[in-house]
């Protein structure tokens, strides 16, 4: 029996493009793990013949590559991602600022943007050893659990938060400390707005404390970012937390400044 092609939307101006984007998104969900053609067709509900044609076109364009186990993202996807990031002053300056900061140069620091109910990590400075579950560039984590995500969500009003997280499945819990319901999330965001910074105390990894501050957009059409650092318990102290938070605030101020110049 043929698989129903659920993506043949009558209102879509370019249904093939929509399907191709869904294929790329699917491959991006599991980087490094090849997806067989039949698996892609089944998971996306696209006819196998259409999937084959789309993958062949994406392969020709360098966006995917074929292996013995199936398809993976291609080098062109990396090039396009790099070109996208190069368009933001904040990403270009992020590594320099971390390197020049006496505090941040010894920390694991990330910069991220909001992507629906998740955060997309755009850059990671490794001033200290990575730990399990630490994010890499291109990773997406639940915004409600991460410090960088909480900082970004705090910019939205409560009604918008309710609309985003109306579905219980959007509140992903990674540990027993993760924010598990909308009321708790709203309370955490209110606290974040009041204190001016976000905290992830074991919500992603029980032994890790995340601190983050918002880098608000100052230009129409450009997203806000957040910058955060991950401290490992029990090595961190109150003094270190204060120093890291001050350094993050200084970095956020400097990363906001280029946007003020037209």
Tab-separated table of C-alpha atoms in Angstrom:
chain	number	residue	atom	x	y	z
A	1	UNK	CA	0.000	0.000	0.000
A	2	UNK	CA	1.354	3.427	-0.929
A	3	UNK	CA	2.114	5.859	1.875
A	4	UNK	CA	-0.292	8.838	1.796
A	5	UNK	CA	1.480	12.004	0.795
A	6	UNK	CA	0.296	14.226	3.638
A	7	UNK	CA	2.400	17.168	2.478
A	8	UNK	CA	0.518	17.768	-0.752
A	9	UNK	CA	-1.097	20.864	0.750
A	10	UNK	CA	-3.463	22.628	-1.591
A	11	UNK	CA	-2.369	25.982	-0.240
A	12	UNK	CA	1.351	25.362	-0.632
A	13	UNK	CA	2.898	27.470	-3.386
A	14	UNK	CA	5.916	25.155	-3.634
A	15	UNK	CA	5.048	21.799	-2.009
A	16	UNK	CA	8.314	20.207	-3.164
A	17	UNK	CA	10.281	22.872	-1.293
A	18	UNK	CA	8.201	22.287	1.846
A	19	UNK	CA	8.932	18.568	1.653
A	20	UNK	CA	12.633	19.155	1.046
A	21	UNK	CA	12.834	21.380	4.130
A	22	UNK	CA	11.136	18.672	6.195
A	23	UNK	CA	13.722	16.155	5.008
A	24	UNK	CA	16.552	18.484	6.051
A	25	UNK	CA	14.894	19.081	9.430
A	26	UNK	CA	14.545	15.343	9.984
A	27	UNK	CA	18.213	14.714	9.206
A	28	UNK	CA	19.207	17.589	11.488
A	29	UNK	CA	17.357	16.006	14.421
A	30	UNK	CA	19.870	13.142	14.565
A	31	UNK	CA	23.210	14.493	13.286
A	32	UNK	CA	25.666	11.744	12.453
A	33	UNK	CA	22.963	9.084	12.122
A	34	UNK	CA	22.088	8.181	8.548
A	35	UNK	CA	18.414	7.834	7.635
A	36	UNK	CA	17.333	5.247	5.090
A	37	UNK	CA	15.133	6.431	2.237
A	38	UNK	CA	12.230	4.256	3.381
A	39	UNK	CA	12.513	5.608	6.934
A	40	UNK	CA	12.427	9.213	5.715
A	41	UNK	CA	9.359	8.520	3.598
A	42	UNK	CA	7.554	6.755	6.441
A	43	UNK	CA	8.359	9.313	9.160
A	44	UNK	CA	7.341	12.280	7.027
A	45	UNK	CA	4.409	10.604	5.292
A	46	UNK	CA	5.796	11.344	1.843
A	47	UNK	CA	5.500	8.865	-1.012
A	48	UNK	CA	8.730	6.905	-1.436
A	49	UNK	CA	9.087	7.894	-5.096
A	50	UNK	CA	8.780	11.592	-4.192
A	51	UNK	CA	11.247	11.145	-1.341
A	52	UNK	CA	13.750	9.532	-3.690
A	53	UNK	CA	13.488	12.384	-6.188
A	54	UNK	CA	13.799	15.029	-3.473
A	55	UNK	CA	16.826	13.362	-1.869
A	56	UNK	CA	18.477	13.076	-5.279
A	57	UNK	CA	17.967	16.812	-5.864
A	58	UNK	CA	19.229	17.689	-2.389
A	59	UNK	CA	22.248	15.458	-2.940
A	60	UNK	CA	23.019	17.166	-6.236
A	61	UNK	CA	22.938	20.505	-4.434
A	62	UNK	CA	25.251	19.263	-1.693
A	63	UNK	CA	22.616	19.644	1.034
A	64	UNK	CA	22.564	15.913	1.779
A	65	UNK	CA	25.012	13.095	1.133
A	66	UNK	CA	24.342	9.440	0.511
A	67	UNK	CA	26.062	6.728	2.576
A	68	UNK	CA	25.651	2.961	2.860
A	69	UNK	CA	23.253	3.489	5.762
A	70	UNK	CA	21.181	6.213	4.119
A	71	UNK	CA	21.290	10.002	3.981
A	72	UNK	CA	23.112	12.575	6.111
A	73	UNK	CA	23.304	16.363	5.916
A	74	UNK	CA	25.842	17.523	3.318
A	75	UNK	CA	28.639	20.068	3.376
A	76	UNK	CA	26.443	22.699	1.723
A	77	UNK	CA	24.236	22.767	4.817
A	78	UNK	CA	27.304	23.721	6.876
A	79	UNK	CA	28.268	26.432	4.407
A	80	UNK	CA	24.774	27.937	4.462
A	81	UNK	CA	24.678	27.809	8.263
A	82	UNK	CA	28.036	29.567	8.475
A	83	UNK	CA	26.883	32.233	6.048
A	84	UNK	CA	23.725	32.782	8.123
A	85	UNK	CA	25.700	33.210	11.345
A	86	UNK	CA	28.178	35.560	9.671
A	87	UNK	CA	25.322	38.006	9.165
A	88	UNK	CA	25.103	38.744	12.887
A	89	UNK	CA	27.585	41.041	14.616
A	90	UNK	CA	26.996	39.185	17.886
A	91	UNK	CA	28.227	35.831	16.592
A	92	UNK	CA	31.337	37.342	15.000
A	93	UNK	CA	32.248	39.109	18.241
A	94	UNK	CA	31.264	36.346	20.679
A	95	UNK	CA	34.532	34.401	20.591
A	96	UNK	CA	36.681	37.513	20.856
A	97	UNK	CA	34.763	38.737	23.884
A	98	UNK	CA	35.041	35.346	25.623
A	99	UNK	CA	38.769	35.163	24.899
A	100	UNK	CA	39.412	38.654	26.248
A	101	UNK	CA	37.346	38.179	29.423
A	102	UNK	CA	39.414	37.008	32.394
A	103	UNK	CA	36.349	35.182	33.731
A	104	UNK	CA	34.675	33.792	30.607
A	105	UNK	CA	37.908	32.533	29.038
A	106	UNK	CA	37.917	29.729	31.639
A	107	UNK	CA	34.231	28.822	31.263
A	108	UNK	CA	31.941	26.910	28.917
A	109	UNK	CA	29.937	29.722	27.297
A	110	UNK	CA	27.104	29.556	24.751
A	111	UNK	CA	25.103	31.981	22.679
A	112	UNK	CA	21.633	30.954	21.479
A	113	UNK	CA	18.424	32.140	19.867
A	114	UNK	CA	14.804	31.071	20.312
A	115	UNK	CA	13.388	28.535	17.862
A	116	UNK	CA	9.752	27.977	18.825
A	117	UNK	CA	9.739	26.134	22.154
A	118	UNK	CA	13.411	25.244	21.809
A	119	UNK	CA	16.675	27.149	21.730
A	120	UNK	CA	19.167	26.846	18.900
A	121	UNK	CA	22.806	27.048	19.948
A	122	UNK	CA	24.709	29.304	17.534
A	123	UNK	CA	28.174	29.378	19.080
A	124	UNK	CA	29.985	27.637	21.941
A	125	UNK	CA	33.233	28.793	23.570
A	126	UNK	CA	35.033	25.943	25.324
A	127	UNK	CA	37.135	27.578	28.012
A	128	UNK	CA	36.754	24.508	30.184
A	129	UNK	CA	36.136	20.802	29.687
A	130	UNK	CA	32.768	19.821	28.269
A	131	UNK	CA	30.394	17.645	30.275
A	132	UNK	CA	27.691	15.108	29.293
A	133	UNK	CA	24.685	16.709	27.579
A	134	UNK	CA	26.519	20.005	27.002
A	135	UNK	CA	25.296	21.651	23.826
A	136	UNK	CA	27.184	21.933	20.564
A	137	UNK	CA	26.655	24.404	17.727
A	138	UNK	CA	23.407	23.545	15.950
A	139	UNK	CA	21.883	21.662	18.884
A	140	UNK	CA	18.317	22.398	19.954
A	141	UNK	CA	17.326	22.050	23.612
A	142	UNK	CA	14.027	22.696	25.430
A	143	UNK	CA	13.814	26.427	26.050
A	144	UNK	CA	11.886	25.905	29.284
A	145	UNK	CA	14.740	23.916	30.880
A	146	UNK	CA	17.822	25.877	29.828
A	147	UNK	CA	19.121	29.147	31.231
A	148	UNK	CA	19.648	30.611	27.743
A	149	UNK	CA	16.114	29.549	26.820
A	150	UNK	CA	14.609	31.001	29.984
A	151	UNK	CA	16.347	34.316	29.317
A	152	UNK	CA	14.875	34.429	25.819
A	153	UNK	CA	11.391	33.377	26.923
A	154	UNK	CA	11.401	36.086	29.605
A	155	UNK	CA	11.236	38.657	26.789
A	156	UNK	CA	7.777	37.351	25.810
A	157	UNK	CA	4.565	38.302	27.601
A	158	UNK	CA	2.651	35.679	29.632
A	159	UNK	CA	-0.063	35.319	26.971
A	160	UNK	CA	2.538	34.420	24.357
A	161	UNK	CA	4.129	31.916	26.737
A	162	UNK	CA	0.753	30.296	27.330
A	163	UNK	CA	0.185	29.969	23.587
A	164	UNK	CA	3.638	28.452	23.022
A	165	UNK	CA	3.364	25.915	25.821
A	166	UNK	CA	-0.325	25.066	25.658
A	167	UNK	CA	0.626	21.543	24.580
A	168	UNK	CA	2.013	19.641	27.623
A	169	UNK	CA	4.530	17.888	25.356
A	170	UNK	CA	6.254	21.232	24.731
A	171	UNK	CA	7.454	21.285	28.347
A	172	UNK	CA	10.223	18.708	28.067
A	173	UNK	CA	11.660	17.436	31.359
A	174	UNK	CA	15.266	16.225	31.277
A	175	UNK	CA	15.733	15.771	35.053
A	176	UNK	CA	13.484	15.769	38.105
A	177	UNK	CA	14.293	19.488	38.489
A	178	UNK	CA	13.109	20.482	35.015
A	179	UNK	CA	10.180	22.898	34.787
A	180	UNK	CA	7.226	20.564	34.277
A	181	UNK	CA	4.098	22.727	34.023
A	182	UNK	CA	2.975	26.073	32.652
A	183	UNK	CA	2.356	27.681	36.054
A	184	UNK	CA	5.909	26.868	37.181
A	185	UNK	CA	7.307	28.207	33.918
A	186	UNK	CA	5.381	31.476	34.224
A	187	UNK	CA	6.635	31.886	37.798
A	188	UNK	CA	10.233	31.216	36.741
A	189	UNK	CA	9.977	33.733	33.918
A	190	UNK	CA	8.536	36.372	36.243
A	191	UNK	CA	11.483	35.842	38.593
A	192	UNK	CA	13.879	36.052	35.641
A	193	UNK	CA	12.388	39.374	34.538
A	194	UNK	CA	12.647	40.765	38.073
A	195	UNK	CA	16.270	39.761	38.678
A	196	UNK	CA	17.507	40.369	35.142
A	197	UNK	CA	19.108	36.971	34.561
A	198	UNK	CA	18.081	33.332	34.138
A	199	UNK	CA	19.073	30.243	36.096
A	200	UNK	CA	19.048	26.547	35.226
A	201	UNK	CA	19.768	24.718	38.475
A	202	UNK	CA	20.060	21.092	37.412
A	203	UNK	CA	17.218	21.217	34.881
A	204	UNK	CA	19.321	19.847	32.018
A	205	UNK	CA	22.027	18.056	34.012
A	206	UNK	CA	21.764	17.578	37.766
A	207	UNK	CA	25.380	18.535	38.412
A	208	UNK	CA	25.340	21.679	36.265
A	209	UNK	CA	24.222	25.226	37.046
A	210	UNK	CA	23.445	27.457	34.068
A	211	UNK	CA	23.398	31.259	34.169
A	212	UNK	CA	22.288	33.417	31.247
A	213	UNK	CA	21.330	36.967	30.300
A	214	UNK	CA	19.371	38.369	27.379
A	215	UNK	CA	20.909	40.176	24.413
A	216	UNK	CA	17.854	42.063	23.107
A	217	UNK	CA	17.519	42.869	19.446
A	218	UNK	CA	17.836	46.539	18.535
A	219	UNK	CA	17.046	46.186	14.837
A	220	UNK	CA	13.718	45.324	13.266
A	221	UNK	CA	13.719	41.850	11.790
A	222	UNK	CA	16.705	40.586	13.755
A	223	UNK	CA	16.260	38.092	16.628
A	224	UNK	CA	17.255	38.485	20.229
A	225	UNK	CA	20.024	36.260	21.578
A	226	UNK	CA	21.061	35.082	25.002
A	227	UNK	CA	24.505	34.329	26.373
A	228	UNK	CA	25.041	31.805	29.126
A	229	UNK	CA	27.683	29.860	31.025
A	230	UNK	CA	27.564	26.375	32.535
A	231	UNK	CA	29.127	25.804	35.973
A	232	UNK	CA	29.705	22.328	37.362
A	233	UNK	CA	28.643	21.520	40.945
A	234	UNK	CA	30.165	21.309	43.487
A	235	UNK	CA	33.189	23.133	42.107
A	236	UNK	CA	31.382	26.447	41.710
A	237	UNK	CA	31.050	28.902	44.575
A	238	UNK	CA	28.864	31.910	45.249
A	239	UNK	CA	31.808	34.147	44.405
A	240	UNK	CA	32.363	32.378	41.070
A	241	UNK	CA	28.661	32.606	40.235
A	242	UNK	CA	28.715	36.339	40.911
A	243	UNK	CA	31.857	36.831	38.811
A	244	UNK	CA	30.458	34.819	35.901
A	245	UNK	CA	27.144	36.674	36.021
A	246	UNK	CA	28.923	40.044	35.987
A	247	UNK	CA	31.043	38.878	33.035
A	248	UNK	CA	27.954	37.689	31.143
A	249	UNK	CA	26.250	41.041	31.699
A	250	UNK	CA	29.337	42.882	30.446
A	251	UNK	CA	29.483	40.608	27.388
A	252	UNK	CA	25.780	41.138	26.671
A	253	UNK	CA	26.251	44.913	26.870
A	254	UNK	CA	29.165	44.757	24.436
A	255	UNK	CA	27.304	42.437	22.073
A	256	UNK	CA	24.323	44.797	22.041
A	257	UNK	CA	26.434	47.858	21.235
A	258	UNK	CA	27.166	47.080	17.548
A	259	UNK	CA	23.441	47.004	16.856
A	260	UNK	CA	23.085	50.580	18.061
A	261	UNK	CA	25.230	51.831	15.202
A	262	UNK	CA	23.317	52.250	11.929
